[in-house]
Coordinates of C-alpha atoms in Angstrom, one line a residue:
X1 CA -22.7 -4.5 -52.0
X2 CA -25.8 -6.1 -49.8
X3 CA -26.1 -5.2 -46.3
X4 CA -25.0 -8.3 -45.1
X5 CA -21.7 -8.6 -46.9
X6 CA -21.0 -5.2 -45.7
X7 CA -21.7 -6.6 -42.0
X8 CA -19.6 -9.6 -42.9
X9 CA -16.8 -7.1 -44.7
X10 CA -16.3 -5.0 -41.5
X11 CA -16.8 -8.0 -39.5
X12 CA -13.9 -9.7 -41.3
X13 CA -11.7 -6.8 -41.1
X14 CA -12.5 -6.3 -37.8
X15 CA -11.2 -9.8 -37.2
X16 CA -7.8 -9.1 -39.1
X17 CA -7.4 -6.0 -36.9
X18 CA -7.7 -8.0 -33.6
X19 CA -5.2 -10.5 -35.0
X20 CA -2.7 -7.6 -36.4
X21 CA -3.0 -6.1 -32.6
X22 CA -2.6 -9.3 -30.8
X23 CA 0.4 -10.1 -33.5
X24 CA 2.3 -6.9 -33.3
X25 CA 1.6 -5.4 -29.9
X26 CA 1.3 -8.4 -27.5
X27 CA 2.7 -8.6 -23.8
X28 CA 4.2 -12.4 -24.6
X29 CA 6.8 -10.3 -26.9
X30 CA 9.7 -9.4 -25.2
X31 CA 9.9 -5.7 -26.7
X32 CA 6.4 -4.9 -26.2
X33 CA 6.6 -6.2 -22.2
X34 CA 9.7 -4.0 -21.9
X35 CA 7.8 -1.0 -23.8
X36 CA 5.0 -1.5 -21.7
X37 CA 7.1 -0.7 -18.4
X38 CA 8.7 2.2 -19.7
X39 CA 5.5 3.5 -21.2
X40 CA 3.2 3.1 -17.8
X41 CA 5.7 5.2 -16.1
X42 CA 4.6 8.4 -17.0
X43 CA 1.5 7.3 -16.6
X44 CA 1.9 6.3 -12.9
X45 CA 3.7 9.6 -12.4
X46 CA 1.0 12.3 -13.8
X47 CA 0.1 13.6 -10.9
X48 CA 3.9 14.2 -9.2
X49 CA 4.5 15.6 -13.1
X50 CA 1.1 18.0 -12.8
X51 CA 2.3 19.0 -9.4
X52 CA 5.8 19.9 -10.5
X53 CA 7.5 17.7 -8.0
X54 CA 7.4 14.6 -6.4
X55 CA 4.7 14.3 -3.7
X56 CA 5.5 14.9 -0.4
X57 CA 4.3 13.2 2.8
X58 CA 4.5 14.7 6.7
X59 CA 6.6 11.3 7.1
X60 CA 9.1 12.2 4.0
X61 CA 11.4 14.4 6.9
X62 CA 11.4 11.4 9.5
X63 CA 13.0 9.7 6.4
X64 CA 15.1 11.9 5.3
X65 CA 16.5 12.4 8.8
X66 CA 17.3 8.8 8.9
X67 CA 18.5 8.3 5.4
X68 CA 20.3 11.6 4.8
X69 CA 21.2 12.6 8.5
X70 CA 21.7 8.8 9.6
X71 CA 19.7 9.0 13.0
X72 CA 17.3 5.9 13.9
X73 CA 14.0 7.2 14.1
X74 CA 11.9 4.7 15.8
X75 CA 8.6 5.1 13.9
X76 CA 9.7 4.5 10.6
X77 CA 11.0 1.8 8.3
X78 CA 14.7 2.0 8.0
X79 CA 14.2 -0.3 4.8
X80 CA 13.0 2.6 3.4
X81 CA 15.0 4.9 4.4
X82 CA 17.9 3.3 2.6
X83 CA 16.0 3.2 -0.1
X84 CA 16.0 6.7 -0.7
X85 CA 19.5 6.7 -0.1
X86 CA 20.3 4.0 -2.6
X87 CA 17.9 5.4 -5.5
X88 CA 19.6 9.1 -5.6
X89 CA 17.5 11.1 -3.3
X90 CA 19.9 13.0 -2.4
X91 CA 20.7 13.7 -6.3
X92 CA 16.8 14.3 -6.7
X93 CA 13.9 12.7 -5.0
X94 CA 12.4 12.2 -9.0
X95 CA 15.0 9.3 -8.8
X96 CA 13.3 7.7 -5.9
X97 CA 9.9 8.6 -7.7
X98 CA 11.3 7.2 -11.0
X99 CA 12.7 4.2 -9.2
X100 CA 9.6 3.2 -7.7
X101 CA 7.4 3.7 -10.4
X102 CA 9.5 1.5 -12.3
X103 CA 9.0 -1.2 -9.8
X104 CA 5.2 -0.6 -9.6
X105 CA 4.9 -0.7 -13.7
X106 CA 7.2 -3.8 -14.2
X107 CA 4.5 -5.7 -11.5
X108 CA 1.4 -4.2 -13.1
X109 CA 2.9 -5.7 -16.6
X110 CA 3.5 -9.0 -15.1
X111 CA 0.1 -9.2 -13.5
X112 CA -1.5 -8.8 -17.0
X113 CA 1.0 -11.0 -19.0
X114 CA 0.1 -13.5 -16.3
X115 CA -4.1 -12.6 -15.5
X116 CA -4.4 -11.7 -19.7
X117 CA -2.4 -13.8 -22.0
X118 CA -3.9 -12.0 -24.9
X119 CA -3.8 -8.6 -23.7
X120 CA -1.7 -5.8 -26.0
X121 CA -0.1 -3.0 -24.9
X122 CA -2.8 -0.2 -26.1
X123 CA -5.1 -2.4 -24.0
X124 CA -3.1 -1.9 -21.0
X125 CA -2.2 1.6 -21.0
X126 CA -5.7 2.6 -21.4
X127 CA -6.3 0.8 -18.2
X128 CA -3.7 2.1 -16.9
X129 CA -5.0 5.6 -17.9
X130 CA -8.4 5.1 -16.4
X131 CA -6.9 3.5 -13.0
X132 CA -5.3 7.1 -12.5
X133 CA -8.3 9.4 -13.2
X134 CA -10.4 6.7 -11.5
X135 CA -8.5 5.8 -8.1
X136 CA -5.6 7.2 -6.1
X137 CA -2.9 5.2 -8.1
X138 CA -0.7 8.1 -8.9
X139 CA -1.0 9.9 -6.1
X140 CA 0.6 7.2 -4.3
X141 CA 3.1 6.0 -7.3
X142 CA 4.7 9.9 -7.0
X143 CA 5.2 10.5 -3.2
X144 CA 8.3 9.8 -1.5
X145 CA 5.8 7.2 0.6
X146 CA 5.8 4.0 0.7
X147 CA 2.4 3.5 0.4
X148 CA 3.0 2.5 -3.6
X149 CA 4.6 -0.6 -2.5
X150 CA 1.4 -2.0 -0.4
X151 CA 0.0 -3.1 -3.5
X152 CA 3.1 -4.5 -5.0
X153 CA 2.9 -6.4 -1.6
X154 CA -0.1 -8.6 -2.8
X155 CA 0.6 -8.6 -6.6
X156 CA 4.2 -9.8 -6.3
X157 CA 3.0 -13.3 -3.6
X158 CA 0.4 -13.8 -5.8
X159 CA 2.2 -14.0 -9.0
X160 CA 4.8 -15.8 -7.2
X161 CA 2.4 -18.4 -6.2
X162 CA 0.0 -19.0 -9.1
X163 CA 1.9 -17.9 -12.0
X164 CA 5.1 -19.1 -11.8
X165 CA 5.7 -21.6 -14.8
X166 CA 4.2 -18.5 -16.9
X167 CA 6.3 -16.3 -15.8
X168 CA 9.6 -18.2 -15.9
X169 CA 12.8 -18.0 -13.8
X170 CA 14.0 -14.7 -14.3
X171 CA 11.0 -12.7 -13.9
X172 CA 9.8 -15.0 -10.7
X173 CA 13.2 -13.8 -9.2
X174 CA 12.6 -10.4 -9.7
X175 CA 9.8 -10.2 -8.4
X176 CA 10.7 -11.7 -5.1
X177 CA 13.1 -9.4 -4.9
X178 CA 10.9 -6.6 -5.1
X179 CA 8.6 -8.6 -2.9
X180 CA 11.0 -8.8 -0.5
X181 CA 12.0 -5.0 -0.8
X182 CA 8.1 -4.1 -0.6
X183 CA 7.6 -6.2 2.5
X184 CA 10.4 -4.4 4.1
X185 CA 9.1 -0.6 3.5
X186 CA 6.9 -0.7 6.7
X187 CA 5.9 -2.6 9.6
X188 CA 2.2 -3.0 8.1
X189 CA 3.7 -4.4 4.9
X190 CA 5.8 -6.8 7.0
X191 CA 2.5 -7.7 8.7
X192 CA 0.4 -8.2 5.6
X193 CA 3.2 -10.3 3.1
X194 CA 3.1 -12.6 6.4
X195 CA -0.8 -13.0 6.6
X196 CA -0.6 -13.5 3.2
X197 CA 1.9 -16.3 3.1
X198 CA 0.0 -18.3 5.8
X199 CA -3.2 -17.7 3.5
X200 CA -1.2 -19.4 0.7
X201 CA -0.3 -22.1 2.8
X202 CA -3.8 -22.7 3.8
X203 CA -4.7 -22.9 0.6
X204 CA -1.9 -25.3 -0.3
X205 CA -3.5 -27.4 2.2
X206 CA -7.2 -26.8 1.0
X207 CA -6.4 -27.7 -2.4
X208 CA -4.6 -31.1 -1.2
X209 CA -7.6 -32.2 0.6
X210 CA -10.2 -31.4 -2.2
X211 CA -11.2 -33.8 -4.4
X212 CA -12.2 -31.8 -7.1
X213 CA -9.7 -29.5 -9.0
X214 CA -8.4 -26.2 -7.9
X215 CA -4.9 -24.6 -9.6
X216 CA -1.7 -26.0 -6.9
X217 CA 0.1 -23.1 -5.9
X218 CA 3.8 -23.1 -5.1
X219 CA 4.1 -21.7 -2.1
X220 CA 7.8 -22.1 -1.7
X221 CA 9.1 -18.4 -3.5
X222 CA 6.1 -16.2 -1.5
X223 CA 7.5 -17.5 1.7
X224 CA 10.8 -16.9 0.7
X225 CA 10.5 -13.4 -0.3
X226 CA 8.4 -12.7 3.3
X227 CA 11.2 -14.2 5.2
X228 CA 13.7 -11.9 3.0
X229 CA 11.2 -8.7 3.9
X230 CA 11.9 -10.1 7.2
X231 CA 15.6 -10.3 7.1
X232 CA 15.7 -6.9 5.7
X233 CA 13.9 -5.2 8.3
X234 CA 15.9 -6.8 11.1
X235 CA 19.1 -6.0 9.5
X236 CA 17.8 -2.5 8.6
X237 CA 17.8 -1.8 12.3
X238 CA 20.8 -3.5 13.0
X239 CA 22.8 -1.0 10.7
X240 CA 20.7 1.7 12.4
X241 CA 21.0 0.5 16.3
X242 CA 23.8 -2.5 16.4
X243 CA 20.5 -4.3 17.4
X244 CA 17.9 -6.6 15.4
X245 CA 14.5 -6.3 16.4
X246 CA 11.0 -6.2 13.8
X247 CA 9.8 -2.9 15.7
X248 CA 9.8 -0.2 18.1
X249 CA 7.1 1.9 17.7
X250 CA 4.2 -0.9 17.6
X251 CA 3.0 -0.7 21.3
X252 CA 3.0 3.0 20.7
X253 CA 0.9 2.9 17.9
X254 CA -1.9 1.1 19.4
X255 CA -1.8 2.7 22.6
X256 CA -2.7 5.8 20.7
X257 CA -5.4 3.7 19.0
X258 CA -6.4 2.5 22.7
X259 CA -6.6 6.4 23.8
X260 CA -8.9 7.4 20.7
X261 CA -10.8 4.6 21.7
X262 CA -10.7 5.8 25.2
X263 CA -9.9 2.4 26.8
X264 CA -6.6 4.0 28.2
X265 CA -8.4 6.4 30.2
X266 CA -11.0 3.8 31.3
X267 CA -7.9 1.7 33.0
X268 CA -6.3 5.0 34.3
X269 CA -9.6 5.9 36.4
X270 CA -9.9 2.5 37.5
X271 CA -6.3 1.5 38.4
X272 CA -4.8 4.5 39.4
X273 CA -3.1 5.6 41.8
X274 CA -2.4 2.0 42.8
X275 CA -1.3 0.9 39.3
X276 CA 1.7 3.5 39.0
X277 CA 1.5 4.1 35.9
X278 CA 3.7 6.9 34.4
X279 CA 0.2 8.5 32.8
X280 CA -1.5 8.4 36.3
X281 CA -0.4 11.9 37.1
X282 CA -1.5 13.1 33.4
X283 CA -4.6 11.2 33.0
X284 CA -7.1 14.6 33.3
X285 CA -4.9 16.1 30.3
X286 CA -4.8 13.6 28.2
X287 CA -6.0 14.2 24.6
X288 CA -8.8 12.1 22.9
X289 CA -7.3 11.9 19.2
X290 CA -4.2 9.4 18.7
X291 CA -3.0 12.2 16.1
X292 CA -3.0 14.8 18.5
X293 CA -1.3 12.6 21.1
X294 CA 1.8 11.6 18.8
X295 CA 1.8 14.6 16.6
X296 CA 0.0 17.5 17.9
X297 CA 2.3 20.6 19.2
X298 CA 3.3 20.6 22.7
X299 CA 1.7 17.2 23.2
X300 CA 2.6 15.3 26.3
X301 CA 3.7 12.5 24.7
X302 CA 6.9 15.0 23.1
X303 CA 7.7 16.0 27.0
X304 CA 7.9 12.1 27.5
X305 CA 10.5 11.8 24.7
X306 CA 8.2 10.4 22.6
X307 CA 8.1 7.0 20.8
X308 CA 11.4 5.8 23.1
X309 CA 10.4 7.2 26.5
X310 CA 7.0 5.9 26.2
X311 CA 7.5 2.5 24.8
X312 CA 7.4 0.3 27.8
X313 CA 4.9 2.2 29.6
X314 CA 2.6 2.2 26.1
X315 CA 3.5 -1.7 26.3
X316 CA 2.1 -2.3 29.5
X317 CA -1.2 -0.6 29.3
X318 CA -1.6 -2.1 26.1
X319 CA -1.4 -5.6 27.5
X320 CA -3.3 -4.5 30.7
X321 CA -6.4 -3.6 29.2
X322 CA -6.4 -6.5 26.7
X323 CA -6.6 -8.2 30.1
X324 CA -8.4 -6.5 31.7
X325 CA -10.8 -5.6 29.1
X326 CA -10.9 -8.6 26.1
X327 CA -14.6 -8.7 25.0
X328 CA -14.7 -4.7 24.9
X329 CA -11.4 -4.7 23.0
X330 CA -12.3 -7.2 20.4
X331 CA -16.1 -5.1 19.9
X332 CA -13.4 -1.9 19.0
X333 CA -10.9 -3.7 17.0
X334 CA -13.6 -5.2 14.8
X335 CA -15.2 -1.6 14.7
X336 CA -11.9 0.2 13.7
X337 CA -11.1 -2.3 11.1
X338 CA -14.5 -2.1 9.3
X339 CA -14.3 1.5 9.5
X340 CA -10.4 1.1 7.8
X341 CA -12.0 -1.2 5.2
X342 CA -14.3 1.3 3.9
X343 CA -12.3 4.7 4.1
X344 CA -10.7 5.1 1.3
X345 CA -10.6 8.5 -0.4
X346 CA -8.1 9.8 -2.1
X347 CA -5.5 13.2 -0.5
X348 CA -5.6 12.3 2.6
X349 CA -2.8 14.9 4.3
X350 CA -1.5 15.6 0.9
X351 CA -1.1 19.5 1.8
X352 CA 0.8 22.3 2.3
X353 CA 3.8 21.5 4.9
X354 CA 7.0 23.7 4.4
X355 CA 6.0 24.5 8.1
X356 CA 7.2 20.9 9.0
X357 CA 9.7 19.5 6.5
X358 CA 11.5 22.8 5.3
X359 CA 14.0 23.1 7.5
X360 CA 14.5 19.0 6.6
X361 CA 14.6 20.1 2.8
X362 CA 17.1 23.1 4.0
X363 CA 20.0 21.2 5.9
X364 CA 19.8 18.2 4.0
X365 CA 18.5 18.9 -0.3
X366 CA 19.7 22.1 0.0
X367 CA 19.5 22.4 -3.9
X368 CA 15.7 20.9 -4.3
X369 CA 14.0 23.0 -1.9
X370 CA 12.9 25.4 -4.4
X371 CA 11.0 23.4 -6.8
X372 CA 9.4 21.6 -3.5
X373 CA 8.6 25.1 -2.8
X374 CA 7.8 26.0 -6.3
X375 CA 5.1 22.6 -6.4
X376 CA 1.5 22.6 -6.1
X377 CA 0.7 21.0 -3.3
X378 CA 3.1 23.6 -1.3
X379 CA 1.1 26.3 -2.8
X380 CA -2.1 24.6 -1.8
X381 CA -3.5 24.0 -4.9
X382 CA -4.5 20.6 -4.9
X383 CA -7.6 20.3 -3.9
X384 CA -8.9 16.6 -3.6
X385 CA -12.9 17.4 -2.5
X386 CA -13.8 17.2 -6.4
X387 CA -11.3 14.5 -7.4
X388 CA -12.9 12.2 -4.3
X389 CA -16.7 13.0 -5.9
X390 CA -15.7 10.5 -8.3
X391 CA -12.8 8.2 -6.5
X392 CA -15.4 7.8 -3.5
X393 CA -18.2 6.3 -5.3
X394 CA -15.5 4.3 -7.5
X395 CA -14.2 2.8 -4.7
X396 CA -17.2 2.0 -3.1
X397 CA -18.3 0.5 -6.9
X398 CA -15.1 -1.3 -7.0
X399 CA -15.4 -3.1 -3.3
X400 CA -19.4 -4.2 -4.7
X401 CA -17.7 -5.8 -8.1
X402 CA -15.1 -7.6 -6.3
X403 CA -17.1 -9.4 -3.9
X404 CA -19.8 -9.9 -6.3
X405 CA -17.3 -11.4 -8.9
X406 CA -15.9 -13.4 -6.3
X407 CA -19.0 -14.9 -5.3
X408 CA -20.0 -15.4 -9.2
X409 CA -16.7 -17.0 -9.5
X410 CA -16.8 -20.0 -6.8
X411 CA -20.3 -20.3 -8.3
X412 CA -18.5 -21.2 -11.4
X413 CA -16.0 -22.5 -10.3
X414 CA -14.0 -20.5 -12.7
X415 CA -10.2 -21.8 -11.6
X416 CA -8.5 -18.5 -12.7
X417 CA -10.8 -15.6 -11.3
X418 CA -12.2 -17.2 -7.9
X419 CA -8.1 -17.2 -6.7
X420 CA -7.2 -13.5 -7.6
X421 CA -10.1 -12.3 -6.5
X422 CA -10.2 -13.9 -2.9
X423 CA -6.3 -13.3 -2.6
X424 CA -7.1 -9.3 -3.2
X425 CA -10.5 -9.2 -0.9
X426 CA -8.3 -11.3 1.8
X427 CA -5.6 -8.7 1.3
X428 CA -7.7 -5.8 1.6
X429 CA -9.3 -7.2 5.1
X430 CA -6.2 -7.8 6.4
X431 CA -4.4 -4.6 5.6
X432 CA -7.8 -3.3 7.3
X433 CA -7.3 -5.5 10.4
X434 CA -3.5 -4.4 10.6
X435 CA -4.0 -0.8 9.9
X436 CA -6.9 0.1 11.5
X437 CA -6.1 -2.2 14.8
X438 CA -2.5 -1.9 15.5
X439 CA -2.8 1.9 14.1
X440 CA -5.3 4.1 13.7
X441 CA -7.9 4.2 10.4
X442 CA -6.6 6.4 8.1
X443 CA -7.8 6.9 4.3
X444 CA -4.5 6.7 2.8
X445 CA -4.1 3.1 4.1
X446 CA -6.9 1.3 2.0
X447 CA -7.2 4.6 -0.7
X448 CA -3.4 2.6 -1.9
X449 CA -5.1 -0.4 -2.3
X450 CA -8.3 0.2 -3.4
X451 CA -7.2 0.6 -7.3
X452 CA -6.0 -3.4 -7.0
X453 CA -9.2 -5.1 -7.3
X454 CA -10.3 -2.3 -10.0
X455 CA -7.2 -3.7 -12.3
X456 CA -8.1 -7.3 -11.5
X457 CA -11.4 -7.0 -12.5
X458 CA -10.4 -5.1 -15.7
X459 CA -8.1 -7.4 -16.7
X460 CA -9.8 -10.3 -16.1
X461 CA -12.5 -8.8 -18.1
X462 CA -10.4 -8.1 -20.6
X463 CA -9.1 -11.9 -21.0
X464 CA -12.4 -12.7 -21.1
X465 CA -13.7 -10.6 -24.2
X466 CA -10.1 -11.7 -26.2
X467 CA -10.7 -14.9 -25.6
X468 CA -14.3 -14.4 -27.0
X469 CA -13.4 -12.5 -30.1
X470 CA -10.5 -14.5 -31.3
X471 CA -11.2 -16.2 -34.2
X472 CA -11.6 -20.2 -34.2

């Protein structure tokens, strides 16, 4: 046999492999989409399944005291709270970790049925497989968090708006429900699923006053799933207080954003005594950090029965200084939400903290306390410094490719990337904006988005070598 008919030989077989693969292992099957959930799972769960138990967060008690001990805790999402109620987590948290994971694979499938027509199962598990050595996926997947379901967030309103004929009836409801559910985990999901429906709205309107061709959206099931997230969160509180409201703990939030700032001390010196505010009489004691304020031990803001006692007053200065202050405000905003834009690594507070949540494992998971004990991270033996030499740099890689391909993509006007791509960028600025404004910048916030555009991009790449290689 010449060279060339052996080049055209493996060429050919090559060609029949592709075809068997796309034939016998492709998403658009019914059994392989289903195999493909069950199969990312433990996938999505390596890291809770290296540690030896689901992945615990300081939050996790404030939680479980609302779920299992059925007292309102201002600061967090009741949504969630039932959650963990209603998925067995007082059977075993690995239900609520199961549960979850379920939701996030089932979304991820859908993306790349609907992003990669062609792609095969083997295909996505191997992305799948370098999304969690590569970013902070499973880290997030595995706690009793729920970070995991910030990404579902954007996946699910963009499915629901650009894929929906593809999809079909059944799935589409699905996933507003989990969209819904998702929305309603925590007041910066709420936030963001709204931003994101008035984007889609926009763009409704943007593509009905272009005269050339962009895909029509229907906009119709993302707003319906935020307004569901919405509903949810008020009647969460309801069952929790007899009252519906979106939040409690907003104005406290900031106001500790405001104090790390330091434009709360600013307005103390220059208003009090006259201003009577509560805070005059502590203003040479107050602390510098917004996590030392609301968390640290003995802080002042405990002695003023924390996120209920200080609400109004945190309220008031907040409004104050916006007043009083705008320009300077605005200049830190915009600082604190670059700064959340590009922080990002991966472990953030994922440590030892039996000194905070075992007496909360004690009175109410009695029989789970000693495999959380018996874990890793209790033991302190994760240890993220190597695992963020490569998630770092990744992230940073991944933030680069996605506004490059972006860019590349409205140069092309390529009708299927340039959407998915600007959805994710304007999703990741806006969870910046939320998080890092109304909060404080944290890593953990953008580290549980940051592996979204990394499996757009793959995926899209993906579609585009398939399409490439199959046969004419």
């Amino acid at each position: 046999m010449s060279e060339a008919s052996a080049t055209a030989f493996v060429a050919q077989q090559a060609g029949r492999f592709r075809e068997i693969a796309l034939r016998n292992f492709s998403l658009s099957k019914p059994v392989w989409e289903t195999l493909a959930v069950v199969a990312l799972c433990p996938v999505l769960l390596s890291a809770a399944i290296w540690n030896g138990f689901p992945l615990i967060f300081y939050d996790t008690g404030a939680y479980m005291l609302q779920s299992f001990g059925h007292k309102f805790v201002p600061e967090r999402s009741p949504v969630f709270s039932i959650f963990l109620l209603v998925a067995g987590g007082d059977v075993s948290l690995w239900l609520v970790a199961l549960v979850q994971t379920l939701m996030a694979s089932f979304v991820m499938v859908e993306t790349a049925r609907a992003v990669a027509p062609r792609i095969t199962l083997p295909i996505l598990l191997a992305i799948g497989a370098v999304l969690t050595l590569l970013t902070g996926l499973p880290w997030y997947a595995g706690q009793i968090e729920p970070d995991i379901f910030t990404p579902l967030v954007v996946l699910c309103l963009y499915l629901l708006a650009f894929h929906p004929t593809r999809l079909g009836k059944a799935r589409c409801a699905a996933l507003v429900i989990i969209a819904a559910l998702s929305t309603a985990m925590h007041p910066s999901h709420l936030g963001l699923g709204v931003e994101l429906a008035l984007l889609l709205v926009g763009y409704r309107l943007f593509v009905a006053l272009r005269r050339k061709p962009w895909p029509s959206i229907d906009i119709t099931r993302p707003i319906s799933a935020a307004l569901l997230g919405l509903s949810l969160v008020l009647a969460g509180n309801y069952i929790y207080t007899g009252r519906m409201f979106v939040s409690r703990a907003g104005p406290v939030f900031m106001f500790a954003r405001m104090l790390q700032d330091g434009v709360v001390q600013r307005l103390l010196n220059e208003t009090c005594p006259t201003s009577n505010y509560m805070l005059c009489r502590y203003r040479s004691t107050l602390p510098h950090r917004a996590d030392k304020w609301l968390w640290g031990p003995g802080s002042l803001f405990v002695k003023l029965h924390r996120f209920i006692g200080t609400e109004k007053e945190s309220a008031k200065i907040v409004h104050d200084s916006l007043v009083r202050y705008p320009a300077w405000n605005a200049e830190l905003a915009a600082r604190d939400a670059l700064q959340q834009f590009t922080l990002f690594y991966t472990g953030d507070q994922i440590e030892p903290q039996q000194w905070i949540l075992f007496w909360d494992f004690h009175k109410f998971i009695p029989d789970q306390l000693r495999a959380y004990d018996d874990a890793r991270q209790q033991k302190g033996e994760l240890h993220f410094r190597p695992i963020n030499y490569i998630h770092m740099p990744v992230g940073g890689i991944i933030l680069l490719m996605l506004i490059a391909g972006l860019v590349l993509a409205i140069r092309r006007r390529d009708l299927a990337a340039a959407p998915l791509l600007g959805f994710i960028l304007a999703a990741l600025i806006g969870n910046a904006i939320i998080c890092g404004v109304f909060s404080n910048p944290h890593a953990r916030y953008q580290s549980r988005l940051i592996w979204v555009p990394a499996f757009a991009l793959a995926l899209l790449a993906v579609d585009r070598r398939t399409a490439a290689l199959r046969p004419s």
